[in-house]
XYZ file of C-alpha atoms in Angstrom:
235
model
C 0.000 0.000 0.000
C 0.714 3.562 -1.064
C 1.076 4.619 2.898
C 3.456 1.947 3.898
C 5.451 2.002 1.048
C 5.896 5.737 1.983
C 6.432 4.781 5.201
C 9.828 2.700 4.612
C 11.069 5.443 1.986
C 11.256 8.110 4.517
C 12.993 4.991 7.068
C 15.290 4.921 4.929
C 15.771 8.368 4.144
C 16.339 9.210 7.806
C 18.801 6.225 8.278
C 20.758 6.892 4.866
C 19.543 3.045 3.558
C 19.404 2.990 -0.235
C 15.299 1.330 -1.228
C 14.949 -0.107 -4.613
C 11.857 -0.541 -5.122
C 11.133 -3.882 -8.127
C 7.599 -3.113 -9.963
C 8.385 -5.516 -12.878
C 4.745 -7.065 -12.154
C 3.110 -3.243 -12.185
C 0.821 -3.449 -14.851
C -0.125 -7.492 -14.117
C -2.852 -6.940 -11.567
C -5.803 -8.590 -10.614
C -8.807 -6.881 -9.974
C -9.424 -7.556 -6.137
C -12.995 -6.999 -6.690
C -13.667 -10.008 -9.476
C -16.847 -11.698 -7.354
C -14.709 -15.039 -7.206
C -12.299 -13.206 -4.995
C -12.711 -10.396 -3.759
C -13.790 -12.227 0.114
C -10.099 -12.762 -0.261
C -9.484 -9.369 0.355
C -10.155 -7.257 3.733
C -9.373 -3.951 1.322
C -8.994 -2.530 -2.258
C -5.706 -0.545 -2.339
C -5.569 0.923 -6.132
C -1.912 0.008 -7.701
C 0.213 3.775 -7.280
C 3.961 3.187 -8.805
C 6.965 4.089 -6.537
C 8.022 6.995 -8.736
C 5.360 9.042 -7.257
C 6.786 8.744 -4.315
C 10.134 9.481 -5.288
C 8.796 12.354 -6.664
C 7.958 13.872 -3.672
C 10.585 12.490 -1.432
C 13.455 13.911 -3.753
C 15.603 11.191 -2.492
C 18.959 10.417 -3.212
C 18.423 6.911 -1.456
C 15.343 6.026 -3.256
C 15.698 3.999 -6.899
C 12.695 2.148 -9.294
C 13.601 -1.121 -11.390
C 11.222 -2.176 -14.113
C 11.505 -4.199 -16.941
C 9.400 -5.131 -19.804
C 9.714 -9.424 -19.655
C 6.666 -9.516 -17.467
C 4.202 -7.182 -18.252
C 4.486 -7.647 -22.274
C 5.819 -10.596 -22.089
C 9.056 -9.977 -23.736
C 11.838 -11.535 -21.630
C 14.136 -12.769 -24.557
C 13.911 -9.036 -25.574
C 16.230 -8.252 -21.840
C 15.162 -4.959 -21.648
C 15.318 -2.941 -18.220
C 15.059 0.342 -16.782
C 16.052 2.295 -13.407
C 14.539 5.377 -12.248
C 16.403 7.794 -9.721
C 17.566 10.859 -9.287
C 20.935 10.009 -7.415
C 23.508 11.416 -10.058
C 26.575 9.157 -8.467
C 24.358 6.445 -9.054
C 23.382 7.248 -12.496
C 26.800 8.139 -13.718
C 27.983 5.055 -12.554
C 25.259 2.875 -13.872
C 26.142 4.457 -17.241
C 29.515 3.050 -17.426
C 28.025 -0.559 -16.665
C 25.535 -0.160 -18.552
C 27.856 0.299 -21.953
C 28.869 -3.362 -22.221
C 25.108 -4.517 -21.268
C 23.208 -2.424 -23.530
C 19.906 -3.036 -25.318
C 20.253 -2.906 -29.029
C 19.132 -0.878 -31.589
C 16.899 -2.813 -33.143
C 15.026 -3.394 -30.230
C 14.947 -0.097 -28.939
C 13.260 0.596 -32.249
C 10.561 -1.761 -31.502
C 9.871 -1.412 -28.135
C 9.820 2.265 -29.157
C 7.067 1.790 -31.835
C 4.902 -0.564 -29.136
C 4.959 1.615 -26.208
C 3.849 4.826 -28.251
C 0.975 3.277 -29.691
C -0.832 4.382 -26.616
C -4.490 2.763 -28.136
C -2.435 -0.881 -28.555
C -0.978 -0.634 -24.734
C -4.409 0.924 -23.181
C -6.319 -2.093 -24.632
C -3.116 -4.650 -24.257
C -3.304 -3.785 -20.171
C -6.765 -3.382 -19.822
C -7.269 -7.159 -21.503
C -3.986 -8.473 -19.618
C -5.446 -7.742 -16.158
C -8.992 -8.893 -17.506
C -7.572 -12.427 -18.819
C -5.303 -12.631 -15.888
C -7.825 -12.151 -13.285
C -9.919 -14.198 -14.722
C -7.239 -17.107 -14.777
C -6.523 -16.357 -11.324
C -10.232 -16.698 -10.326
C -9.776 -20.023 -12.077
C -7.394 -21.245 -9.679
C -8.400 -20.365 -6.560
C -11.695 -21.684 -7.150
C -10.654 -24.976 -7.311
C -8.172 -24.666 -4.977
C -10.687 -23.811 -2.587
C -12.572 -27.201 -3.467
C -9.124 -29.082 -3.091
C -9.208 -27.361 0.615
C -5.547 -26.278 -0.649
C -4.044 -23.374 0.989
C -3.033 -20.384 -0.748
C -1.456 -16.765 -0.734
C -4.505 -14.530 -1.845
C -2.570 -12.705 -5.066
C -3.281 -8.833 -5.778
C -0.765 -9.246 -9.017
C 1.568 -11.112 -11.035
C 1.647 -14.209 -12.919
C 1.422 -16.808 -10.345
C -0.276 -18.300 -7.091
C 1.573 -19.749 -4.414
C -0.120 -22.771 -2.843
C 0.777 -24.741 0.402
C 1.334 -28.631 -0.270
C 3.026 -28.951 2.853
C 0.523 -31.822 3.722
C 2.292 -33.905 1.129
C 5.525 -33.430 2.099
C 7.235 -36.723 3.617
C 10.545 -34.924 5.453
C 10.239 -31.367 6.864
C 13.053 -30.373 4.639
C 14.585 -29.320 1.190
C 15.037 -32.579 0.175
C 11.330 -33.290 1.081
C 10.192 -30.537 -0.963
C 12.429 -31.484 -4.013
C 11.106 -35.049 -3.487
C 7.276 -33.934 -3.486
C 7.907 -31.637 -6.482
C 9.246 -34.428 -8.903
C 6.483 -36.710 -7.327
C 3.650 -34.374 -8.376
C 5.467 -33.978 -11.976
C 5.795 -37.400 -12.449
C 2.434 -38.657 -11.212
C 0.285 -35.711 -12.588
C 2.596 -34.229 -15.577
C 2.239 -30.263 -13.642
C 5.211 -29.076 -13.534
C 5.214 -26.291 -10.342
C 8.056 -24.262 -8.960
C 9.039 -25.589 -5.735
C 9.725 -22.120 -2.919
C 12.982 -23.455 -2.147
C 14.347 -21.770 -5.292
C 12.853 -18.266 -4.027
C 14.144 -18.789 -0.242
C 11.015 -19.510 0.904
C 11.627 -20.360 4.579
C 8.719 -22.716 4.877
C 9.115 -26.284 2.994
C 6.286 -27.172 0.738
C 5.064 -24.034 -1.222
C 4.953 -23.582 -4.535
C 4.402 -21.752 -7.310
C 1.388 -22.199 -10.003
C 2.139 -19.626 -12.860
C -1.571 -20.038 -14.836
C -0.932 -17.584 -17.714
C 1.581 -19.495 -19.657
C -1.538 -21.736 -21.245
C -4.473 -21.818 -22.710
C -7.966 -21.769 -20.349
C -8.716 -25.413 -21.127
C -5.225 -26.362 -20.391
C -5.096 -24.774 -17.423
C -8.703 -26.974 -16.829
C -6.826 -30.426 -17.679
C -3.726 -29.343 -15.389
C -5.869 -28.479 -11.904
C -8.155 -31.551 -12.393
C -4.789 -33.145 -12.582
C -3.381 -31.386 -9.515
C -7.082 -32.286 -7.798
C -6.683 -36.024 -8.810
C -2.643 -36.210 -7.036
C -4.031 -34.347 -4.000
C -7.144 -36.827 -3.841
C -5.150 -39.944 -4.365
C -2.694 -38.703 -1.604
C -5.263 -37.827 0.764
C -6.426 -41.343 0.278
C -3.401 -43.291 0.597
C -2.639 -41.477 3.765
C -6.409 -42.363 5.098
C -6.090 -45.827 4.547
């Protein structure tokens, strides 16, 4: 939230603590208030980008990283951006930057996409509007699997608890579950280990990456490993 984040700038302001500040998800959002969801939510806090903030702070200690691989779904393009108004830091970035810049080319397109302001209004508006209702999607039957999850306000994932499953309280465990649930159902998840997750057994569902029937066929095939699981352990 806008207030918090404002909160831990001016922290780190008054203790001299450089904040960067990632919105690579910023314009993958889920509408809070889709009628599949939005009990997940105790609040609707509008998406406000960091750079406001900086704006008014005037902060040497305060920096914004974006990058396009997310939000239009161009990550073999490797195109990035930082925001800030620390001129040490910019000057300095400049010199790294030479051997690690973007090229030509696709400056040229990205340049062409981004000011056709009709194509990205309507691009954004039916990204959130596909991705919420993928989202929605998920959820839903993870409530009927009675699977624990991480209510999302943005992104391109869901992160689910399958701790239940796990046989050993431990990374090994997890790994061991997460091949387990490949081999048995064919979904392939992202185990939390790999994002320092300090609990064993979450893991990632990214749900935009298919098509809405296969994203049907892969939770009845989650459903069915959770089911047969649930069983075995009963008996």
């Amino acid at each position: 939230e806008r207030d918090r984040l404002a909160e831990i700038a001016d922290w780190c302001i008054a203790h001299e603590i450089h904040l960067v500040v990632n919105e690579i998800y910023g314009l993958s959002l889920i509408d809070t208030g889709h009628p599949s969801i939005r009990d997940d939510y105790e609040s609707v806090a509008p998406f406000e980008s960091f750079g406001r903030i900086m704006d008014e702070k005037r902060s040497d200690y305060l920096h914004l990283w974006y990058a396009l691989s997310k939000d239009l779904g161009v990550s073999g393009f490797r195109v990035g951006m930082v925001y800030s108004r620390n001129e040490a830091f910019l000057r300095s970035y400049e010199n790294l930057n030479l051997t690690h810049s973007v090229s030509n080319h696709t400056q040229w397109v990205m340049g062409h996409v981004l000011t056709d302001h009709d194509f990205m209004t309507g691009y954004v508006k039916r990204n959130q509007e596909r991705l919420t209702d993928a989202y929605a999607m998920v959820v839903t039957q993870l409530r009927r699997m009675r699977v624990p999850y991480i209510p999302s306000r943005g992104s391109l994932f869901a992160w689910i608890d399958l701790s239940e499953f796990l046989e050993a309280e431990s990374i090994d465990g997890e790994l061991a579950l997460w091949e387990s649930i490949y081999r048995e159902s064919g979904v392939l998840l992202t185990p939390g280990v790999g994002f320092g997750q300090s609990k064993h057994g979450l893991f990632r569902v990214v749900y935009p990456c298919v098509t809405v029937p296969e994203l049907a066929v892969a939770l009845d095939r989650l459903e069915a490993f959770v089911e047969a699981h649930r069983s075995s352990d009963r008996a």
